[in-house]
Tab-separated table of C-alpha atoms and ligand atoms in Angstrom:
chain	number	residue	atom	x	y	z
A	1	MET	CA	-101.538	-24.643	160.831
A	2	SER	CA	-101.954	-20.907	159.878
A	3	GLY	CA	-101.700	-19.471	163.137
A	4	TYR	CA	-104.238	-17.015	162.704
A	5	PHE	CA	-106.758	-18.735	165.165
A	6	SER	CA	-103.833	-19.959	167.713
A	7	ASP	CA	-105.334	-18.503	170.838
A	8	PHE	CA	-108.079	-21.006	170.205
A	9	ALA	CA	-108.722	-24.975	171.191
A	10	PRO	CA	-111.580	-27.026	169.694
A	11	LEU	CA	-114.805	-26.047	170.945
A	12	ALA	CA	-116.579	-28.349	173.356
A	13	TYR	CA	-119.920	-28.418	174.683
A	14	ASP	CA	-119.724	-26.830	177.978
A	15	PRO	CA	-123.377	-25.860	179.062
A	16	GLN	CA	-122.156	-24.089	182.455
A	17	GLY	CA	-118.935	-22.507	180.946
A	18	SER	CA	-118.484	-18.816	180.351
A	19	GLY	CA	-115.451	-19.045	178.136
A	20	PRO	CA	-115.592	-20.089	174.256
A	21	GLY	CA	-117.559	-23.371	173.753
A	22	PHE	CA	-121.057	-24.604	173.280
A	23	ARG	CA	-123.969	-23.738	175.192
A	24	HIS	CA	-126.613	-25.440	173.933
A	25	TYR	CA	-125.032	-27.581	170.621
A	26	ASP	CA	-124.061	-31.000	172.016
A	27	PRO	CA	-123.173	-32.804	168.637
A	28	ASN	CA	-123.832	-36.259	170.295
A	29	GLU	CA	-126.956	-35.322	172.008
A	30	VAL	CA	-129.755	-37.470	170.413
A	31	VAL	CA	-132.786	-35.897	169.088
A	32	MET	CA	-135.836	-37.525	167.814
A	33	GLY	CA	-133.505	-40.536	167.292
A	34	LYS	CA	-130.635	-38.978	165.484
A	35	ARG	CA	-127.563	-37.324	166.737
A	36	MET	CA	-127.748	-33.325	166.439
A	37	GLU	CA	-124.489	-32.882	164.482
A	38	ASP	CA	-126.765	-35.634	162.273
A	39	HIS	CA	-129.842	-33.491	162.144
A	40	LEU	CA	-128.132	-30.193	161.715
A	41	ARG	CA	-125.228	-30.928	159.323
A	42	PHE	CA	-123.333	-27.488	159.733
A	43	ALA	CA	-121.421	-26.195	157.290
A	44	VAL	CA	-119.023	-23.064	157.507
A	45	CYS	CA	-118.802	-21.082	154.149
A	46	TYR	CA	-115.437	-20.239	152.880
A	47	TRP	CA	-116.201	-16.899	150.917
A	48	HIS	CA	-117.761	-14.445	153.471
A	49	SER	CA	-115.595	-15.834	156.367
A	50	PHE	CA	-112.070	-15.978	154.328
A	51	VAL	CA	-112.463	-13.895	151.435
A	52	TRP	CA	-114.895	-10.652	152.041
A	53	GLU	CA	-112.630	-7.959	153.205
A	54	GLY	CA	-115.221	-6.160	155.038
A	55	GLY	CA	-115.899	-3.277	152.585
A	56	ASP	CA	-119.320	-1.555	152.098
A	57	PRO	CA	-120.846	0.797	149.264
A	58	PHE	CA	-119.136	3.625	151.260
A	59	GLY	CA	-115.695	2.245	152.019
A	60	GLY	CA	-113.059	-0.532	151.461
A	61	GLN	CA	-111.272	-3.039	153.574
A	62	THR	CA	-111.607	-3.076	157.412
A	63	PHE	CA	-110.336	-6.480	157.742
A	64	ARG	CA	-106.724	-7.432	158.021
A	65	ARG	CA	-106.221	-11.119	157.568
A	66	PRO	CA	-102.613	-12.437	156.706
A	67	TRP	CA	-103.649	-14.039	153.358
A	68	PHE	CA	-105.438	-10.785	151.905
A	69	PRO	CA	-105.296	-9.942	149.063
A	70	GLY	CA	-105.168	-13.854	148.315
A	71	ASP	CA	-104.278	-13.463	144.545
A	72	THR	CA	-101.136	-15.912	144.509
A	73	MET	CA	-101.091	-19.654	145.114
A	74	ASP	CA	-99.250	-18.745	148.383
A	75	LEU	CA	-101.526	-16.990	149.697
A	76	ALA	CA	-104.716	-19.086	148.693
A	77	LYS	CA	-102.562	-21.951	150.716
A	78	LEU	CA	-102.306	-19.705	153.897
A	79	LYS	CA	-105.920	-19.069	153.522
A	80	ALA	CA	-106.960	-22.759	153.341
A	81	GLU	CA	-104.681	-23.509	156.282
A	82	ALA	CA	-106.769	-20.695	158.273
A	83	ALA	CA	-110.136	-21.996	156.967
A	84	PHE	CA	-109.434	-25.370	158.027
A	85	ASP	CA	-107.812	-24.252	161.336
A	86	LEU	CA	-111.431	-22.835	161.831
A	87	PHE	CA	-113.304	-25.845	160.593
A	88	ARG	CA	-111.461	-27.807	163.372
A	89	ILE	CA	-112.053	-25.424	166.201
A	90	LEU	CA	-115.580	-25.386	165.448
A	91	GLY	CA	-115.906	-29.166	164.816
A	92	VAL	CA	-118.302	-28.662	161.868
A	93	PRO	CA	-118.967	-31.674	159.460
A	94	TYR	CA	-119.012	-29.645	156.713
A	95	PHE	CA	-117.636	-26.603	154.197
A	96	THR	CA	-118.840	-24.594	151.190
A	97	PHE	CA	-116.994	-22.998	148.563
A	98	HIS	CA	-117.001	-21.048	145.256
A	99	ASP	CA	-114.132	-21.737	142.844
A	100	HIS	CA	-113.145	-17.960	143.057
A	101	ASP	CA	-112.953	-18.357	146.799
A	102	VAL	CA	-110.251	-20.919	147.027
A	103	ARG	CA	-107.798	-20.071	143.981
A	104	PRO	CA	-106.964	-16.813	142.312
A	105	GLU	CA	-108.343	-16.934	138.683
A	106	GLY	CA	-105.682	-17.679	136.112
A	107	ALA	CA	-104.787	-16.044	132.749
A	108	SER	CA	-106.881	-18.749	130.916
A	109	LEU	CA	-109.725	-20.939	131.822
A	110	THR	CA	-107.503	-23.799	131.748
A	111	GLU	CA	-105.002	-22.384	134.076
A	112	SER	CA	-108.219	-21.457	136.389
A	113	ARG	CA	-108.997	-24.920	136.286
A	114	ARG	CA	-105.302	-26.362	137.065
A	115	ARG	CA	-105.387	-24.001	140.153
A	116	LEU	CA	-108.788	-25.168	141.470
A	117	GLU	CA	-107.552	-28.830	140.763
A	118	GLU	CA	-104.237	-27.924	142.938
A	119	MET	CA	-106.308	-26.635	145.897
A	120	ALA	CA	-108.380	-29.267	145.775
A	121	ASP	CA	-105.371	-31.709	146.169
A	122	LEU	CA	-104.544	-29.774	149.348
A	123	PHE	CA	-108.273	-29.774	150.482
A	124	GLU	CA	-108.012	-33.502	149.985
A	125	THR	CA	-105.230	-34.190	152.142
A	126	LYS	CA	-106.935	-32.041	154.801
A	127	MET	CA	-110.178	-33.634	154.695
A	128	ALA	CA	-108.446	-37.103	154.899
A	129	ALA	CA	-106.551	-35.999	157.592
A	130	GLY	CA	-109.890	-35.527	159.912
A	131	GLY	CA	-111.271	-32.285	158.220
A	132	PRO	CA	-114.839	-31.870	157.390
A	133	LYS	CA	-116.694	-33.151	154.568
A	134	LEU	CA	-117.772	-30.813	151.627
A	135	LEU	CA	-121.324	-30.300	151.829
A	136	TRP	CA	-121.206	-28.443	148.035
A	137	GLY	CA	-119.348	-26.775	145.848
A	138	THR	CA	-120.450	-23.913	143.373
A	139	ALA	CA	-119.153	-21.712	140.711
A	140	ASN	CA	-118.875	-17.828	141.092
A	141	LEU	CA	-120.610	-16.740	137.729
A	142	PHE	CA	-121.333	-13.192	139.066
A	143	SER	CA	-118.245	-11.286	140.408
A	144	ASN	CA	-115.890	-10.808	137.232
A	145	ARG	CA	-117.387	-7.985	134.762
A	146	ARG	CA	-117.434	-10.649	131.883
A	147	TYR	CA	-120.730	-11.751	133.769
A	148	MET	CA	-122.078	-8.429	134.139
A	149	ALA	CA	-125.136	-9.035	131.846
A	150	GLY	CA	-125.506	-12.456	132.788
A	151	ALA	CA	-124.274	-16.018	132.936
A	152	SER	CA	-126.080	-18.555	131.235
A	153	THR	CA	-128.418	-15.968	130.344
A	154	ASN	CA	-125.702	-13.773	128.611
A	155	PRO	CA	-126.432	-12.154	125.089
A	156	ASP	CA	-123.067	-13.154	124.458
A	157	PRO	CA	-122.702	-17.036	123.494
A	158	GLU	CA	-119.009	-16.760	124.482
A	159	VAL	CA	-119.972	-16.096	127.962
A	160	PHE	CA	-122.452	-19.144	127.964
A	161	ALA	CA	-119.387	-21.214	126.942
A	162	TYR	CA	-116.932	-19.839	129.841
A	163	CYS	CA	-119.855	-20.949	132.049
A	164	ALA	CA	-119.804	-24.198	130.754
A	165	ALA	CA	-116.178	-24.821	131.236
A	166	THR	CA	-116.063	-23.099	134.675
A	167	VAL	CA	-119.027	-25.224	136.139
A	168	ARG	CA	-117.422	-28.405	134.742
A	169	ALA	CA	-114.326	-27.638	136.506
A	170	CYS	CA	-116.031	-26.778	139.548
A	171	MET	CA	-118.528	-30.124	139.437
A	172	GLU	CA	-115.886	-32.341	138.753
A	173	VAL	CA	-113.923	-31.081	141.668
A	174	THR	CA	-116.959	-30.971	143.839
A	175	HIS	CA	-117.435	-34.740	142.733
A	176	ARG	CA	-113.905	-35.589	143.410
A	177	LEU	CA	-113.728	-34.278	147.202
A	178	GLY	CA	-117.027	-36.079	147.829
A	179	GLY	CA	-119.311	-33.194	147.875
A	180	GLU	CA	-123.121	-33.973	148.512
A	181	ASN	CA	-124.440	-31.338	146.866
A	182	TYR	CA	-123.812	-28.948	143.906
A	183	VAL	CA	-125.147	-25.463	143.777
A	184	LEU	CA	-125.895	-22.957	141.212
A	185	TRP	CA	-126.883	-19.401	142.701
A	186	GLY	CA	-128.014	-17.171	139.449
A	187	GLY	CA	-126.489	-13.861	140.853
A	188	ARG	CA	-126.467	-12.266	137.528
A	189	GLU	CA	-129.313	-14.319	135.882
A	190	GLY	CA	-131.822	-11.704	135.676
A	191	TYR	CA	-132.082	-8.232	134.121
A	192	GLU	CA	-131.555	-4.380	134.900
A	193	THR	CA	-134.272	-3.603	132.374
A	194	LEU	CA	-136.630	-5.083	130.077
A	195	LEU	CA	-135.773	-2.357	127.494
A	196	ASN	CA	-132.600	-4.356	126.210
A	197	THR	CA	-133.715	-7.673	127.391
A	198	ASP	CA	-135.077	-10.771	125.665
A	199	LEU	CA	-136.608	-12.841	128.208
A	200	THR	CA	-138.053	-15.470	126.311
A	201	GLN	CA	-134.343	-16.551	125.046
A	202	GLU	CA	-132.490	-15.846	128.406
A	203	LEU	CA	-134.767	-18.180	130.304
A	204	ASP	CA	-134.654	-20.757	127.269
A	205	HIS	CA	-130.770	-20.356	127.600
A	206	MET	CA	-130.843	-20.800	131.532
A	207	GLY	CA	-133.048	-23.856	131.046
A	208	ARG	CA	-130.643	-25.471	128.292
A	209	PHE	CA	-127.612	-24.834	130.530
A	210	LEU	CA	-129.281	-26.751	133.706
A	211	ASN	CA	-130.135	-29.302	131.380
A	212	LEU	CA	-126.491	-29.496	130.281
A	213	VAL	CA	-125.304	-29.351	133.789
A	214	VAL	CA	-127.450	-32.409	135.107
A	215	GLU	CA	-126.264	-34.667	132.138
A	216	HIS	CA	-122.739	-33.980	133.217
A	217	LYS	CA	-123.557	-34.959	136.423
A	218	HIS	CA	-124.999	-38.147	135.145
A	219	ARG	CA	-121.744	-38.482	132.797
A	220	ILE	CA	-119.419	-38.276	135.541
A	221	GLY	CA	-121.602	-40.400	138.018
A	222	PHE	CA	-122.171	-37.448	140.608
A	223	LYS	CA	-124.492	-38.919	143.165
A	224	GLY	CA	-124.816	-35.679	145.025
A	225	ALA	CA	-128.203	-33.267	144.447
A	226	ILE	CA	-128.054	-30.392	142.317
A	227	LEU	CA	-129.405	-27.492	143.730
A	228	ILE	CA	-130.827	-24.097	142.903
A	229	GLU	CA	-130.470	-21.022	145.410
A	230	PRO	CA	-133.638	-18.909	144.914
A	231	LYS	CA	-133.371	-15.323	145.350
A	232	PRO	CA	-135.493	-12.377	144.045
A	233	GLN	CA	-132.983	-9.720	143.170
A	234	GLU	CA	-129.564	-8.369	144.129
A	235	PRO	CA	-127.585	-7.685	142.340
A	236	THR	CA	-129.508	-7.658	139.445
A	237	LYS	CA	-133.206	-5.741	139.821
A	238	HIS	CA	-134.877	-8.727	138.882
A	239	GLN	CA	-133.571	-12.424	139.232
A	240	TYR	CA	-135.308	-15.564	137.281
A	241	ASP	CA	-134.987	-17.595	140.613
A	242	PHE	CA	-137.098	-15.063	142.456
A	243	ASP	CA	-138.516	-17.993	145.213
A	244	VAL	CA	-138.950	-21.738	145.440
A	245	ALA	CA	-142.777	-21.688	143.691
A	246	THR	CA	-141.024	-19.912	140.600
A	247	VAL	CA	-137.900	-22.077	140.465
A	248	TYR	CA	-140.378	-25.210	140.662
A	249	GLY	CA	-142.242	-23.253	137.638
A	250	PHE	CA	-138.660	-23.255	135.645
A	251	LEU	CA	-137.918	-26.819	136.672
A	252	LYS	CA	-141.279	-28.189	135.194
A	253	ARG	CA	-141.054	-26.087	132.128
A	254	TYR	CA	-137.601	-27.396	131.354
A	255	GLY	CA	-138.354	-30.794	132.677
A	256	LEU	CA	-136.262	-31.055	135.489
A	257	GLU	CA	-138.066	-31.124	138.365
A	258	GLN	CA	-137.145	-34.680	139.525
A	259	GLU	CA	-133.461	-33.837	138.987
A	260	VAL	CA	-132.930	-30.477	140.917
A	261	LYS	CA	-133.747	-29.310	144.077
A	262	VAL	CA	-133.548	-25.829	146.202
A	263	ASN	CA	-131.213	-24.459	148.570
A	264	ILE	CA	-133.305	-21.663	150.581
A	265	GLU	CA	-131.527	-19.037	152.358
A	266	GLN	CA	-133.680	-17.327	154.830
A	267	GLY	CA	-132.419	-13.443	153.970
A	268	HIS	CA	-133.531	-14.276	150.186
A	269	ALA	CA	-136.802	-15.545	151.345
A	270	ILE	CA	-137.357	-12.379	153.334
A	271	LEU	CA	-136.349	-10.306	150.210
A	272	ALA	CA	-139.237	-12.167	148.312
A	273	GLY	CA	-141.384	-11.167	150.480
A	274	HIS	CA	-142.176	-14.644	152.339
A	275	SER	CA	-141.046	-16.049	155.569
A	276	PHE	CA	-138.319	-18.630	155.691
A	277	GLU	CA	-140.847	-21.231	156.948
A	278	HIS	CA	-143.030	-20.254	153.802
A	279	GLU	CA	-140.123	-21.246	151.735
A	280	LEU	CA	-139.364	-24.381	153.268
A	281	ALA	CA	-143.082	-25.572	153.409
A	282	MET	CA	-143.404	-24.665	149.849
A	283	ALA	CA	-140.316	-26.881	148.797
A	284	ASN	CA	-141.438	-29.554	150.866
A	285	ALA	CA	-144.744	-29.605	149.358
A	286	LEU	CA	-143.294	-29.569	145.844
A	287	GLY	CA	-140.710	-32.200	146.470
A	288	ILE	CA	-137.785	-30.249	145.974
A	289	PHE	CA	-136.206	-29.307	149.555
A	290	GLY	CA	-132.688	-29.627	149.338
A	291	SER	CA	-130.592	-27.652	151.680
A	292	ILE	CA	-130.263	-24.315	153.468
A	293	ASP	CA	-128.305	-21.028	154.022
A	294	MET	CA	-128.993	-19.735	157.636
A	295	ASN	CA	-128.140	-16.450	157.680
A	296	ARG	CA	-130.566	-13.593	158.012
A	297	ASN	CA	-131.333	-10.029	156.913
A	298	ASP	CA	-131.400	-6.994	159.036
A	299	GLN	CA	-135.261	-6.171	159.519
A	300	GLN	CA	-134.681	-2.659	158.255
A	301	SER	CA	-132.784	-2.665	155.092
A	302	GLY	CA	-134.291	-4.118	152.016
A	303	TRP	CA	-131.009	-5.965	151.317
A	304	ASP	CA	-129.075	-9.314	151.909
A	305	THR	CA	-126.930	-8.585	154.909
A	306	ASP	CA	-126.075	-12.304	155.213
A	307	GLN	CA	-126.021	-11.920	159.099
A	308	PHE	CA	-125.585	-14.866	161.573
A	309	PRO	CA	-128.889	-16.230	162.671
A	310	ASN	CA	-129.634	-14.840	166.399
A	311	SER	CA	-133.461	-15.872	166.691
A	312	VAL	CA	-134.168	-18.903	168.380
A	313	PRO	CA	-137.993	-18.465	167.482
A	314	GLU	CA	-137.126	-18.123	163.927
A	315	ALA	CA	-134.762	-21.176	163.954
A	316	ALA	CA	-137.426	-23.194	165.749
A	317	LEU	CA	-140.272	-22.581	163.246
A	318	ALA	CA	-137.375	-23.380	160.169
A	319	TYR	CA	-136.101	-26.347	161.903
A	320	TYR	CA	-140.144	-27.155	162.271
A	321	GLU	CA	-140.491	-27.294	158.646
A	322	VAL	CA	-137.174	-29.311	157.946
A	323	LEU	CA	-138.127	-31.819	160.556
A	324	ARG	CA	-141.759	-32.262	159.522
A	325	GLY	CA	-140.598	-32.828	155.760
A	326	GLY	CA	-138.274	-35.770	157.127
A	327	GLY	CA	-134.727	-33.739	157.840
A	328	PHE	CA	-131.686	-33.360	155.512
A	329	SER	CA	-131.071	-35.923	153.282
A	330	THR	CA	-127.817	-34.634	151.356
A	331	GLY	CA	-128.606	-31.020	152.697
A	332	GLY	CA	-127.371	-29.512	155.727
A	333	THR	CA	-127.420	-25.987	157.505
A	334	ASN	CA	-124.923	-23.786	155.623
A	335	PHE	CA	-123.905	-20.350	157.767
A	336	ASP	CA	-123.592	-18.115	154.497
A	337	ALA	CA	-123.333	-15.425	157.152
A	338	LYS	CA	-120.666	-12.679	157.308
A	339	LEU	CA	-119.688	-10.767	160.175
A	340	ARG	CA	-120.129	-6.737	160.192
A	341	ARG	CA	-117.202	-5.034	159.170
A	342	GLN	CA	-116.390	-3.563	162.439
A	343	SER	CA	-115.949	-7.283	163.926
A	344	LEU	CA	-112.534	-7.148	163.231
A	345	ASP	CA	-111.090	-9.993	165.262
A	346	ALA	CA	-110.409	-13.943	164.837
A	347	GLU	CA	-112.654	-14.181	167.939
A	348	ASP	CA	-115.384	-12.706	166.256
A	349	LEU	CA	-115.026	-15.316	163.239
A	350	VAL	CA	-114.853	-17.836	166.143
A	351	MET	CA	-117.718	-16.911	168.431
A	352	ALA	CA	-120.137	-15.545	165.509
A	353	HIS	CA	-120.338	-19.370	164.427
A	354	ALA	CA	-120.304	-20.859	167.803
A	355	GLU	CA	-123.462	-18.631	168.731
A	356	ALA	CA	-125.124	-19.370	165.769
A	357	MET	CA	-124.698	-23.214	166.083
A	358	ASP	CA	-125.986	-22.789	169.346
A	359	VAL	CA	-129.139	-20.809	168.182
A	360	CYS	CA	-129.828	-23.465	165.488
A	361	ALA	CA	-129.585	-26.072	168.436
A	362	ARG	CA	-132.089	-24.436	170.531
A	363	GLY	CA	-134.316	-24.111	167.382
A	364	LEU	CA	-133.837	-27.512	166.569
A	365	LYS	CA	-134.638	-29.018	170.210
A	366	ALA	CA	-137.553	-26.798	170.403
A	367	ALA	CA	-138.659	-28.059	166.710
A	368	ALA	CA	-138.356	-31.596	167.525
A	369	ARG	CA	-140.347	-31.422	170.958
A	370	MET	CA	-143.424	-29.402	169.387
A	371	LEU	CA	-143.380	-32.256	166.846
A	372	GLU	CA	-143.010	-35.071	169.216
A	373	GLU	CA	-145.669	-33.851	171.599
A	374	GLU	CA	-147.852	-32.917	168.620
A	375	ALA	CA	-148.369	-29.421	169.928
A	376	LEU	CA	-149.336	-28.079	166.272
A	377	GLU	CA	-149.764	-31.315	164.434
A	378	GLY	CA	-152.683	-32.487	166.686
A	379	PRO	CA	-154.516	-28.894	166.170
A	380	ARG	CA	-153.504	-28.950	162.449
A	381	ARG	CA	-154.954	-32.813	162.002
A	382	ALA	CA	-158.356	-31.720	163.830
A	383	ARG	CA	-158.544	-29.156	161.378
A	384	TYR	CA	-158.679	-31.328	158.663
A	385	ALA	CA	-160.400	-34.016	159.831
A	386	GLY	CA	-163.440	-33.684	157.644
A	387	TRP	CA	-161.501	-35.308	155.059
A	388	ALA	CA	-161.330	-38.361	156.438
A	389	LYS	CA	-164.819	-39.148	155.886
A	390	PRO	CA	-165.470	-41.387	152.685
A	391	GLU	CA	-167.993	-38.789	151.139
A	392	ALA	CA	-165.180	-36.206	151.293
A	393	GLN	CA	-162.708	-38.303	149.748
A	394	ALA	CA	-164.787	-39.644	147.133
A	395	MET	CA	-164.844	-36.009	145.766
A	396	LEU	CA	-161.422	-36.447	145.177
A	397	GLY	CA	-161.398	-39.698	143.586
A	398	ALA	CA	-161.417	-40.156	139.592
A	399	GLY	CA	-165.107	-40.990	139.795
A	400	ALA	CA	-166.276	-37.761	141.105
A	401	SER	CA	-167.494	-34.750	138.594
A	402	LEU	CA	-168.170	-30.952	139.633
A	403	ALA	CA	-171.860	-31.999	138.667
A	404	SER	CA	-171.881	-35.114	141.024
A	405	ILE	CA	-170.361	-33.048	143.599
A	406	ALA	CA	-172.877	-30.190	143.262
A	407	ASP	CA	-176.234	-32.615	142.846
A	408	ARG	CA	-175.050	-34.269	146.437
A	409	ALA	CA	-174.375	-30.890	148.000
A	410	GLU	CA	-177.799	-29.861	146.803
A	411	ALA	CA	-179.632	-32.728	147.512
A	412	GLU	CA	-178.079	-33.209	151.162
A	413	GLY	CA	-178.649	-29.418	151.621
A	414	ILE	CA	-175.170	-28.917	153.141
A	415	ASP	CA	-174.818	-25.741	155.351
A	416	PRO	CA	-170.985	-25.415	156.157
A	417	GLN	CA	-170.103	-24.077	159.642
A	418	PRO	CA	-166.936	-22.012	160.122
A	419	ALA	CA	-164.766	-23.187	162.954
A	420	SER	CA	-162.112	-21.125	164.354
A	421	GLY	CA	-158.512	-21.345	163.445
A	422	ARG	CA	-157.278	-20.681	166.717
A	423	GLN	CA	-154.315	-18.850	165.474
A	424	GLU	CA	-153.222	-16.784	168.861
A	425	ARG	CA	-153.593	-20.114	170.689
A	426	LEU	CA	-151.278	-21.722	168.655
A	427	GLU	CA	-148.888	-18.652	168.514
A	428	ALA	CA	-148.973	-19.093	172.157
A	429	VAL	CA	-148.234	-23.011	172.048
A	430	VAL	CA	-145.393	-21.956	170.140
A	431	ASN	CA	-144.160	-19.305	172.809
A	432	ARG	CA	-144.040	-22.145	175.208
A	433	TYR	CA	-141.565	-24.384	173.596
A	434	VAL	CA	-138.864	-21.407	172.709
B	501	LIG	C1	-125.942	-14.546	147.593
B	501	LIG	C2	-125.832	-16.258	147.824
B	501	LIG	C3	-124.404	-16.800	147.693
B	501	LIG	C4	-124.756	-18.613	147.461
B	501	LIG	C5	-123.602	-18.940	146.760
B	501	LIG	O1	-126.713	-13.924	147.873
B	501	LIG	O2	-126.430	-16.639	148.837
B	501	LIG	O3	-123.596	-16.634	148.582
B	501	LIG	O4	-125.300	-18.713	148.557
B	501	LIG	O5	-123.188	-18.713	145.662
B	502	LIG	NI1	-127.452	-14.509	149.916
B	503	LIG	NI1	-126.412	-18.151	149.775
């Protein structure tokens, strides 16, 4: 126990209450035949909640946490105590971390790895004593200045090698802790200017690196999923993992589309000019859906503000796509979300997560009802009903050619008549559920 959250007991489902607790998230409530906890698979992230000090481009630290600056192993352990206290208070089944969040970097790669392993020993004890499981681990290949020109795409091969050592250490710790996924977010895998960038070479290096990661996964017997987290820009001007469709093209080119899936972040979808549900639907359509980072951006500013989710309609449309695709398997709902820099208190950290869990619970329940009552699936099926006819199916079959279809169309003198897309009526249907 760190003492930092000593005002809080574990939160309970308390629909009528007014104190800290959940109004909508009841882990045991059964939704579409499954407990809500098993649907949502909530995870708290280590970095924003325990590492970020509240700085912005115009000012430094605003938060005062007893474990800051977290640059010694003793402070790292105090931070871990606080983190596991928060996990217990929220009752989340999972957490997520970067190597960099949990231990100070050592003077050498070997010392950094040993420190990570020492922290993993502590995590192992806490996890065995009823703590949460690990949704995913990941390596921070973006903060240190050595990565400023890229991680696996760096023009300097020594950085590529440094990344290999860092990712190996991180994957092995993730494996040891029973992690269900391993994430790679390419924050520096992109460019600032094409004037000094060899795009072809950088993409090939990134493809090779990912192949090495997948090979290592199989070598050590890690059964979790390898996930890429798309993002179009920030910190680099252009990131190679722009969005889900771009990542799929990259995976295809480097022969990895059966091996790697995506972790989709709400805010990144918006930065890419998409909706979150677009990215989720696209990942399902391409067979690479893995997990979600459930944090949103500010509507006005064009950057990744990582705010806690607070819109039930948005959450409903997101979980609708998740459920339509069959729900999470190895993935879950990770709050890659940070407080605003004026939200100084321990209570802010607890309640931001609790409120976000309630928003997701409401979204999930609305999504499940829409699916169960076929509110959208009925009209959708009706819209495509023509394709059930044998002559329609025949056009898709091996025997058809452009000419055979054209001949039939002319012979029958077909004259297609448009039907209403009913968009406003469907939007009204959604509004009845949220
Ligand atoms: C940054 C990313 C990052 C990943 C993990 O924008 O969201 O936090 O989730 O490296
Ligand atoms: Ni992000
Ligand atoms: Ni993220």
